[in-house]
Amino acid sequence: MVGGFLGAGKTTAMLRLGEHLAAQGVRVGLVTNDQSSGLADTTLLSASGFPVEEITGGCFCCRFTSLTEAAERLTTRVTPDVFLAEPVGSCTDLKATVSYPLRRMYGDNFSVAPFSVLLDPVRALRVLGLEEGRRFSDKVLYVYGKQLEEADVLVINKIDTAGPARLAVLRTALRERCPSAVLFEISAKTGAGLEPWFAYILASEDESRANLDIDYDKYADGEALLGWLNCTARLSGRAFDGNDWLTRLVETFQRRLRGLDIEIAHLKMTLTPAEHDRDLCVVNAVSADAPPVSPFRLQDVIDAGELIINLRAEGDPEVLRREAVGALTAQAANAGLALTVEHIEHFRPGRPVPTHRVVMA
């Protein structure tokens, strides 16, 4: 599993790991996970040519049977040598509820790699009180802290977004806070530092240690403070620059949510041309004040396409829906495009109730 908080860059890192393995002739199966359907990550990974299964309606811990069934479907389709799985970014206690049960049930046939937890350095510096900036409330930060605490491997991702001095401060803080975790520094975007991390997790196995000391009431409260919105829409009309249009839409979302003092955990959008499912634009933002990033861009102008919006923010889901519909409607009208919203969900995650929880002394 490749875990970490919302916006840590898990999907891009998992894609790079998949590409690394595929280049060596290793068959790979990917499993994505979300509290709801309509996941931008699945669209991105599928467009990259990988076989993907999507688990919706809860995290792997609460949908453990769905996880194993997804692995069985992938086995039927492509017989993977390696499964790569990305849990929901607001979940924790995953070693006890996913890694250990997998080892007990399937340990004779598969090995489970150490649990990697990725983090965004800018967010981590703010969360750990090392820099000023927008933060979440204490209960959300409780979940973030527990994610760091249970990591076998801590991976500082996006090192291209923080200079050496800031990374040194963060590195020191993480080693003090999580002394047993192995630490790597990478950029999934540029490829820097990936090889040592890949080599370590592919050559190592998950080891048993005492369970995470976690208060499930605080955990549930922290998750429930995060509003969730998934939206799928169709755009059509005149030819337009999808890359520019999508970036402007993300910026509009950010501006509207900043005005309401709502902090974004992760905002990710994909735009796929109607006739080319392997071409797409991806734009995401990991804070209400962070510059949008577009790791994948369309090759040409388009005149129709499918838009997927995944927004996770600390705010009322109804407010998120209102602002999303308002921003989307205005942006489509400004570009002279016809808009059809096909699916929209907005909610707070329910209390985590794991299918299994293996206790280790």
CSV table of C-alpha atoms in Angstrom, one decimal:
chain,number,residue,atom,x,y,z
A,1,MET,CA,0.0,0.0,0.0
A,2,VAL,CA,1.0,3.6,-0.7
A,3,GLY,CA,-0.7,5.7,1.9
A,4,GLY,CA,-0.6,9.3,3.1
A,5,PHE,CA,-2.9,12.3,3.6
A,6,LEU,CA,-5.0,13.8,0.9
A,7,GLY,CA,-2.9,15.6,-1.7
A,8,ALA,CA,0.4,13.9,-0.8
A,9,GLY,CA,0.9,12.7,-4.3
A,10,LYS,CA,0.1,9.0,-3.8
A,11,THR,CA,-1.5,8.4,-7.2
A,12,THR,CA,1.5,9.9,-9.1
A,13,ALA,CA,3.9,7.9,-7.0
A,14,MET,CA,2.0,4.7,-7.5
A,15,LEU,CA,1.9,5.3,-11.3
A,16,ARG,CA,5.7,5.8,-11.3
A,17,LEU,CA,6.1,2.6,-9.3
A,18,GLY,CA,3.9,0.8,-11.8
A,19,GLU,CA,5.9,2.1,-14.7
A,20,HIS,CA,9.1,1.0,-13.0
A,21,LEU,CA,7.8,-2.5,-12.6
A,22,ALA,CA,6.3,-2.8,-16.0
A,23,ALA,CA,9.6,-1.7,-17.6
A,24,GLN,CA,11.1,-4.8,-16.0
A,25,GLY,CA,8.4,-7.1,-17.4
A,26,VAL,CA,6.5,-7.3,-14.1
A,27,ARG,CA,2.7,-7.6,-14.4
A,28,VAL,CA,1.0,-5.0,-12.2
A,29,GLY,CA,-2.6,-4.6,-11.0
A,30,LEU,CA,-3.7,-1.3,-9.3
A,31,VAL,CA,-6.5,-0.8,-6.8
A,32,THR,CA,-7.8,2.7,-6.0
A,33,ASN,CA,-10.1,3.6,-3.2
A,34,ASP,CA,-12.6,6.3,-2.3
A,35,GLN,CA,-15.6,7.0,-0.1
A,36,SER,CA,-17.7,7.4,-3.2
A,37,SER,CA,-17.7,6.7,-6.9
A,38,GLY,CA,-16.4,8.9,-9.7
A,39,LEU,CA,-12.7,8.9,-8.8
A,40,ALA,CA,-10.3,11.0,-10.8
A,41,ASP,CA,-7.4,8.7,-9.8
A,42,THR,CA,-9.0,5.8,-11.5
A,43,THR,CA,-9.4,7.8,-14.7
A,44,LEU,CA,-5.7,8.8,-14.6
A,45,LEU,CA,-4.3,5.4,-14.0
A,46,SER,CA,-6.6,3.8,-16.6
A,47,ALA,CA,-5.5,6.4,-19.2
A,48,SER,CA,-1.9,5.3,-18.4
A,49,GLY,CA,-2.7,1.8,-19.6
A,50,PHE,CA,-2.8,-0.1,-16.3
A,51,PRO,CA,-5.5,-2.5,-15.3
A,52,VAL,CA,-7.3,-0.8,-12.4
A,53,GLU,CA,-10.0,-1.8,-9.9
A,54,GLU,CA,-11.8,0.9,-7.9
A,55,ILE,CA,-13.2,0.2,-4.3
A,56,THR,CA,-15.9,2.7,-3.3
A,57,GLY,CA,-18.1,3.3,-0.3
A,58,GLY,CA,-15.4,3.3,2.3
A,59,CYS,CA,-11.7,2.7,3.0
A,60,PHE,CA,-10.0,-0.7,2.5
A,61,CYS,CA,-10.3,-1.3,6.2
A,62,CYS,CA,-14.1,-1.1,6.1
A,63,ARG,CA,-14.3,-2.7,2.6
A,64,PHE,CA,-11.7,-5.5,3.1
A,65,THR,CA,-13.8,-8.1,1.3
A,66,SER,CA,-14.2,-5.7,-1.7
A,67,LEU,CA,-10.4,-5.3,-1.7
A,68,THR,CA,-9.8,-9.0,-1.9
A,69,GLU,CA,-12.5,-9.4,-4.6
A,70,ALA,CA,-10.9,-6.6,-6.6
A,71,ALA,CA,-7.6,-8.5,-6.4
A,72,GLU,CA,-9.3,-11.6,-7.6
A,73,ARG,CA,-10.8,-9.8,-10.6
A,74,LEU,CA,-7.4,-8.4,-11.5
A,75,THR,CA,-6.0,-11.9,-11.2
A,76,THR,CA,-8.6,-13.2,-13.7
A,77,ARG,CA,-7.8,-10.3,-16.1
A,78,VAL,CA,-4.1,-10.1,-16.0
A,79,THR,CA,-2.6,-12.3,-13.3
A,80,PRO,CA,-0.5,-9.6,-11.7
A,81,ASP,CA,2.8,-10.3,-10.1
A,82,VAL,CA,2.4,-7.2,-7.9
A,83,PHE,CA,-0.6,-5.5,-6.6
A,84,LEU,CA,-0.4,-1.7,-5.8
A,85,ALA,CA,-3.1,-0.2,-3.6
A,86,GLU,CA,-3.9,3.3,-2.6
A,87,PRO,CA,-6.1,3.8,0.4
A,88,VAL,CA,-8.3,6.8,1.1
A,89,GLY,CA,-6.2,9.7,2.2
A,90,SER,CA,-8.2,10.4,5.3
A,91,CYS,CA,-7.8,6.9,6.7
A,92,THR,CA,-5.3,5.5,9.3
A,93,ASP,CA,-4.7,2.3,11.4
A,94,LEU,CA,-4.2,0.5,8.1
A,95,LYS,CA,-1.5,-1.9,9.2
A,96,ALA,CA,-3.8,-3.5,11.8
A,97,THR,CA,-6.9,-3.5,9.6
A,98,VAL,CA,-5.4,-4.2,6.1
A,99,SER,CA,-1.7,-5.2,6.2
A,100,TYR,CA,-1.9,-7.7,9.0
A,101,PRO,CA,-5.1,-9.4,7.8
A,102,LEU,CA,-3.7,-9.7,4.3
A,103,ARG,CA,-0.6,-11.4,5.8
A,104,ARG,CA,-2.6,-13.9,7.8
A,105,MET,CA,-5.0,-14.8,5.0
A,106,TYR,CA,-2.7,-14.7,2.0
A,107,GLY,CA,0.8,-14.9,3.4
A,108,ASP,CA,1.4,-18.3,1.9
A,109,ASN,CA,1.0,-16.9,-1.6
A,110,PHE,CA,2.0,-13.2,-1.4
A,111,SER,CA,4.3,-11.0,0.6
A,112,VAL,CA,3.1,-7.7,1.9
A,113,ALA,CA,5.6,-4.8,1.5
A,114,PRO,CA,6.3,-2.3,4.3
A,115,PHE,CA,3.6,0.4,4.6
A,116,SER,CA,4.8,3.6,2.9
A,117,VAL,CA,3.2,6.9,3.9
A,118,LEU,CA,3.8,9.9,1.6
A,119,LEU,CA,3.6,13.5,2.7
A,120,ASP,CA,3.6,16.9,1.0
A,121,PRO,CA,6.5,18.9,2.6
A,122,VAL,CA,4.7,22.2,2.5
A,123,ARG,CA,1.7,20.8,4.3
A,124,ALA,CA,3.8,18.8,6.7
A,125,LEU,CA,5.8,21.9,7.7
A,126,ARG,CA,2.6,23.7,8.5
A,127,VAL,CA,0.9,20.7,10.3
A,128,LEU,CA,4.0,20.2,12.5
A,129,GLY,CA,4.1,23.8,13.4
A,130,LEU,CA,7.4,24.5,11.7
A,131,GLU,CA,5.9,27.1,9.3
A,132,GLU,CA,3.0,29.5,9.3
A,133,GLY,CA,0.1,28.9,6.9
A,134,ARG,CA,-3.4,27.5,6.5
A,135,ARG,CA,-4.0,24.5,8.7
A,136,PHE,CA,-6.8,22.1,9.6
A,137,SER,CA,-8.6,21.9,12.9
A,138,ASP,CA,-7.1,19.7,15.7
A,139,LYS,CA,-9.3,16.7,15.1
A,140,VAL,CA,-8.3,16.5,11.4
A,141,LEU,CA,-4.6,16.9,12.5
A,142,TYR,CA,-5.1,14.0,14.8
A,143,VAL,CA,-5.7,11.8,11.8
A,144,TYR,CA,-2.7,13.2,10.0
A,145,GLY,CA,-0.5,12.5,13.0
A,146,LYS,CA,-1.6,8.9,13.3
A,147,GLN,CA,-0.8,8.4,9.7
A,148,LEU,CA,2.8,9.4,10.3
A,149,GLU,CA,3.0,7.4,13.5
A,150,GLU,CA,2.0,4.1,11.8
A,151,ALA,CA,4.3,4.4,8.8
A,152,ASP,CA,7.0,1.8,8.2
A,153,VAL,CA,8.4,4.1,5.6
A,154,LEU,CA,8.0,7.8,5.5
A,155,VAL,CA,8.3,9.3,2.0
A,156,ILE,CA,8.7,13.1,1.7
A,157,ASN,CA,7.3,13.6,-1.8
A,158,LYS,CA,7.4,16.8,-3.9
A,159,ILE,CA,10.9,17.7,-2.9
A,160,ASP,CA,11.0,20.0,-5.9
A,161,THR,CA,8.5,22.3,-4.1
A,162,ALA,CA,10.7,22.9,-1.0
A,163,GLY,CA,14.3,24.0,-0.9
A,164,PRO,CA,17.2,22.2,0.9
A,165,ALA,CA,16.9,24.2,4.1
A,166,ARG,CA,13.2,23.6,4.5
A,167,LEU,CA,13.6,19.9,3.8
A,168,ALA,CA,16.4,19.7,6.4
A,169,VAL,CA,14.0,21.2,9.0
A,170,LEU,CA,11.3,18.7,8.1
A,171,ARG,CA,13.7,15.8,8.0
A,172,THR,CA,14.9,16.5,11.5
A,173,ALA,CA,11.4,16.9,12.8
A,174,LEU,CA,10.2,13.6,11.3
A,175,ARG,CA,13.2,11.7,12.6
A,176,GLU,CA,12.4,13.0,16.1
A,177,ARG,CA,8.7,12.2,15.8
A,178,CYS,CA,8.9,8.9,14.0
A,179,PRO,CA,12.3,7.4,14.9
A,180,SER,CA,11.5,3.9,13.8
A,181,ALA,CA,10.4,4.8,10.3
A,182,VAL,CA,12.7,4.6,7.3
A,183,LEU,CA,12.9,7.9,5.5
A,184,PHE,CA,13.1,8.7,1.8
A,185,GLU,CA,12.9,11.9,-0.1
A,186,ILE,CA,11.4,11.9,-3.6
A,187,SER,CA,9.7,13.8,-6.4
A,188,ALA,CA,7.2,11.6,-8.1
A,189,LYS,CA,6.8,14.4,-10.6
A,190,THR,CA,10.5,14.7,-11.7
A,191,GLY,CA,11.6,11.2,-10.7
A,192,ALA,CA,14.2,12.3,-8.2
A,193,GLY,CA,14.9,9.8,-5.4
A,194,LEU,CA,12.5,7.1,-6.7
A,195,GLU,CA,14.9,4.3,-7.3
A,196,PRO,CA,16.1,3.9,-3.7
A,197,TRP,CA,12.5,3.9,-2.3
A,198,PHE,CA,11.4,1.4,-5.0
A,199,ALA,CA,14.4,-0.8,-4.2
A,200,TYR,CA,13.7,-0.8,-0.5
A,201,ILE,CA,10.0,-1.6,-0.6
A,202,LEU,CA,10.3,-4.2,-3.3
A,203,ALA,CA,13.0,-6.1,-1.3
A,204,SER,CA,11.5,-5.8,2.1
A,205,GLU,CA,8.4,-7.3,3.9
A,206,ASP,CA,6.0,-5.9,6.4
A,207,GLU,CA,7.1,-6.5,9.9
A,208,SER,CA,4.8,-6.9,13.0
A,209,ARG,CA,4.9,-4.3,15.7
A,210,ALA,CA,2.6,-3.1,18.4
A,211,ASN,CA,-0.7,-1.7,17.2
A,212,LEU,CA,-1.2,2.0,16.7
A,213,ASP,CA,-2.6,3.6,19.9
A,214,ILE,CA,-5.6,5.2,18.4
A,215,ASP,CA,-8.9,6.7,19.7
A,216,TYR,CA,-11.5,5.7,17.2
A,217,ASP,CA,-13.9,8.4,18.4
A,218,LYS,CA,-11.3,11.1,17.6
A,219,TYR,CA,-10.5,9.4,14.4
A,220,ALA,CA,-14.1,9.4,13.3
A,221,ASP,CA,-14.6,13.0,14.4
A,222,GLY,CA,-11.6,14.1,12.4
A,223,GLU,CA,-12.7,12.3,9.2
A,224,ALA,CA,-16.3,13.6,9.6
A,225,LEU,CA,-15.0,17.2,9.6
A,226,LEU,CA,-13.9,16.7,6.0
A,227,GLY,CA,-16.5,17.4,3.4
A,228,TRP,CA,-16.4,15.1,0.3
A,229,LEU,CA,-17.6,16.1,-3.2
A,230,ASN,CA,-17.5,14.0,-6.4
A,231,CYS,CA,-18.9,15.3,-9.6
A,232,THR,CA,-19.0,14.0,-13.2
A,233,ALA,CA,-20.1,16.3,-16.0
A,234,ARG,CA,-20.1,16.5,-19.8
A,235,LEU,CA,-18.9,19.6,-21.7
A,236,SER,CA,-19.6,20.3,-25.4
A,237,GLY,CA,-19.8,23.1,-27.8
A,238,ARG,CA,-17.1,25.1,-29.6
A,239,ALA,CA,-13.4,24.1,-29.6
A,240,PHE,CA,-11.6,25.2,-26.5
A,241,ASP,CA,-8.2,25.0,-24.7
A,242,GLY,CA,-9.0,22.3,-22.1
A,243,ASN,CA,-5.8,22.8,-20.2
A,244,ASP,CA,-6.4,26.5,-19.7
A,245,TRP,CA,-10.1,26.0,-19.0
A,246,LEU,CA,-9.5,23.4,-16.3
A,247,THR,CA,-6.7,25.4,-14.6
A,248,ARG,CA,-9.1,28.4,-14.4
A,249,LEU,CA,-11.8,26.3,-12.9
A,250,VAL,CA,-9.5,25.1,-10.1
A,251,GLU,CA,-8.4,28.7,-9.4
A,252,THR,CA,-12.1,29.7,-9.3
A,253,PHE,CA,-12.8,26.9,-6.8
A,254,GLN,CA,-9.9,28.0,-4.6
A,255,ARG,CA,-10.9,31.7,-4.7
A,256,ARG,CA,-14.5,30.9,-3.7
A,257,LEU,CA,-13.4,28.6,-0.8
A,258,ARG,CA,-10.8,31.0,0.5
A,259,GLY,CA,-13.5,33.6,0.7
A,260,LEU,CA,-15.4,31.3,3.0
A,261,ASP,CA,-12.3,30.4,5.0
A,262,ILE,CA,-12.6,26.7,3.9
A,263,GLU,CA,-9.3,24.9,3.7
A,264,ILE,CA,-8.8,22.4,0.8
A,265,ALA,CA,-7.3,19.0,1.6
A,266,HIS,CA,-7.2,18.0,-2.0
A,267,LEU,CA,-8.9,19.3,-5.2
A,268,LYS,CA,-8.3,17.2,-8.3
A,269,MET,CA,-9.9,17.4,-11.7
A,270,THR,CA,-9.5,15.5,-14.9
A,271,LEU,CA,-10.8,16.4,-18.4
A,272,THR,CA,-10.9,13.7,-21.0
A,273,PRO,CA,-11.7,14.3,-24.7
A,274,ALA,CA,-14.8,12.5,-25.9
A,275,GLU,CA,-12.9,10.5,-28.5
A,276,HIS,CA,-9.6,9.9,-26.8
A,277,ASP,CA,-9.6,8.1,-23.4
A,278,ARG,CA,-5.8,7.9,-23.3
A,279,ASP,CA,-5.4,11.7,-23.5
A,280,LEU,CA,-6.3,13.8,-20.5
A,281,CYS,CA,-5.6,16.9,-18.5
A,282,VAL,CA,-5.2,16.7,-14.8
A,283,VAL,CA,-5.1,19.7,-12.5
A,284,ASN,CA,-4.9,19.6,-8.7
A,285,ALA,CA,-4.4,21.8,-5.7
A,286,VAL,CA,-3.6,20.8,-2.2
A,287,SER,CA,-4.6,24.0,-0.4
A,288,ALA,CA,-6.9,26.9,-0.9
A,289,ASP,CA,-3.7,29.1,-1.4
A,290,ALA,CA,-1.4,26.7,-3.3
A,291,PRO,CA,-0.8,27.2,-7.0
A,292,PRO,CA,-2.6,24.6,-9.1
A,293,VAL,CA,-0.4,21.9,-10.6
A,294,SER,CA,-1.0,20.2,-13.9
A,295,PRO,CA,1.1,17.0,-14.3
A,296,PHE,CA,-0.8,15.8,-17.4
A,297,ARG,CA,-2.0,18.0,-20.2
A,298,LEU,CA,-4.1,17.6,-23.3
A,299,GLN,CA,-2.3,17.5,-26.6
A,300,ASP,CA,-4.7,19.7,-28.5
A,301,VAL,CA,-7.8,21.7,-28.2
A,302,ILE,CA,-11.1,19.8,-27.7
A,303,ASP,CA,-14.8,20.4,-28.4
A,304,ALA,CA,-16.3,17.9,-26.0
A,305,GLY,CA,-15.2,15.9,-23.0
A,306,GLU,CA,-15.8,14.4,-19.6
A,307,LEU,CA,-15.0,16.3,-16.5
A,308,ILE,CA,-14.4,14.7,-13.1
A,309,ILE,CA,-14.1,16.7,-9.9
A,310,ASN,CA,-12.9,15.3,-6.6
A,311,LEU,CA,-12.9,17.9,-3.8
A,312,ARG,CA,-12.1,17.2,-0.1
A,313,ALA,CA,-12.1,20.1,2.2
A,314,GLU,CA,-12.8,21.0,5.8
A,315,GLY,CA,-16.3,22.4,5.3
A,316,ASP,CA,-20.0,21.7,5.1
A,317,PRO,CA,-20.6,19.4,2.1
A,318,GLU,CA,-23.7,21.4,1.1
A,319,VAL,CA,-21.6,24.5,0.9
A,320,LEU,CA,-19.0,22.6,-1.2
A,321,ARG,CA,-21.8,21.5,-3.5
A,322,ARG,CA,-23.2,25.0,-3.9
A,323,GLU,CA,-19.8,26.5,-4.6
A,324,ALA,CA,-18.8,23.7,-7.0
A,325,VAL,CA,-22.0,24.0,-9.0
A,326,GLY,CA,-21.7,27.8,-9.1
A,327,ALA,CA,-18.1,27.8,-10.2
A,328,LEU,CA,-18.7,25.1,-12.8
A,329,THR,CA,-21.8,26.7,-14.3
A,330,ALA,CA,-20.1,30.1,-14.5
A,331,GLN,CA,-16.9,28.7,-16.1
A,332,ALA,CA,-18.8,26.8,-18.7
A,333,ALA,CA,-21.0,29.8,-19.6
A,334,ASN,CA,-18.0,32.1,-19.9
A,335,ALA,CA,-16.4,29.7,-22.4
A,336,GLY,CA,-19.7,29.2,-24.3
A,337,LEU,CA,-19.9,25.6,-23.5
A,338,ALA,CA,-22.9,23.4,-22.9
A,339,LEU,CA,-22.8,21.7,-19.4
A,340,THR,CA,-24.5,18.5,-18.3
A,341,VAL,CA,-23.9,17.4,-14.7
A,342,GLU,CA,-24.3,13.6,-14.8
A,343,HIS,CA,-23.4,12.7,-11.2
A,344,ILE,CA,-22.8,14.7,-8.0
A,345,GLU,CA,-22.4,13.5,-4.4
A,346,HIS,CA,-21.5,15.5,-1.3
A,347,PHE,CA,-21.3,14.1,2.2
A,348,ARG,CA,-19.1,13.6,5.3
A,349,PRO,CA,-17.4,10.2,5.7
A,350,GLY,CA,-19.1,7.8,8.1
A,351,ARG,CA,-17.5,6.3,11.2
A,352,PRO,CA,-14.8,3.8,10.3
A,353,VAL,CA,-15.8,0.2,11.2
A,354,PRO,CA,-13.0,-2.1,10.1
A,355,THR,CA,-13.9,-5.6,8.9
A,356,HIS,CA,-10.8,-7.0,10.7
A,357,ARG,CA,-8.4,-5.6,13.2
A,358,VAL,CA,-5.5,-7.8,14.1
A,359,VAL,CA,-4.0,-7.1,17.5
A,360,MET,CA,-0.2,-7.2,17.8
A,361,ALA,CA,1.4,-6.9,21.2
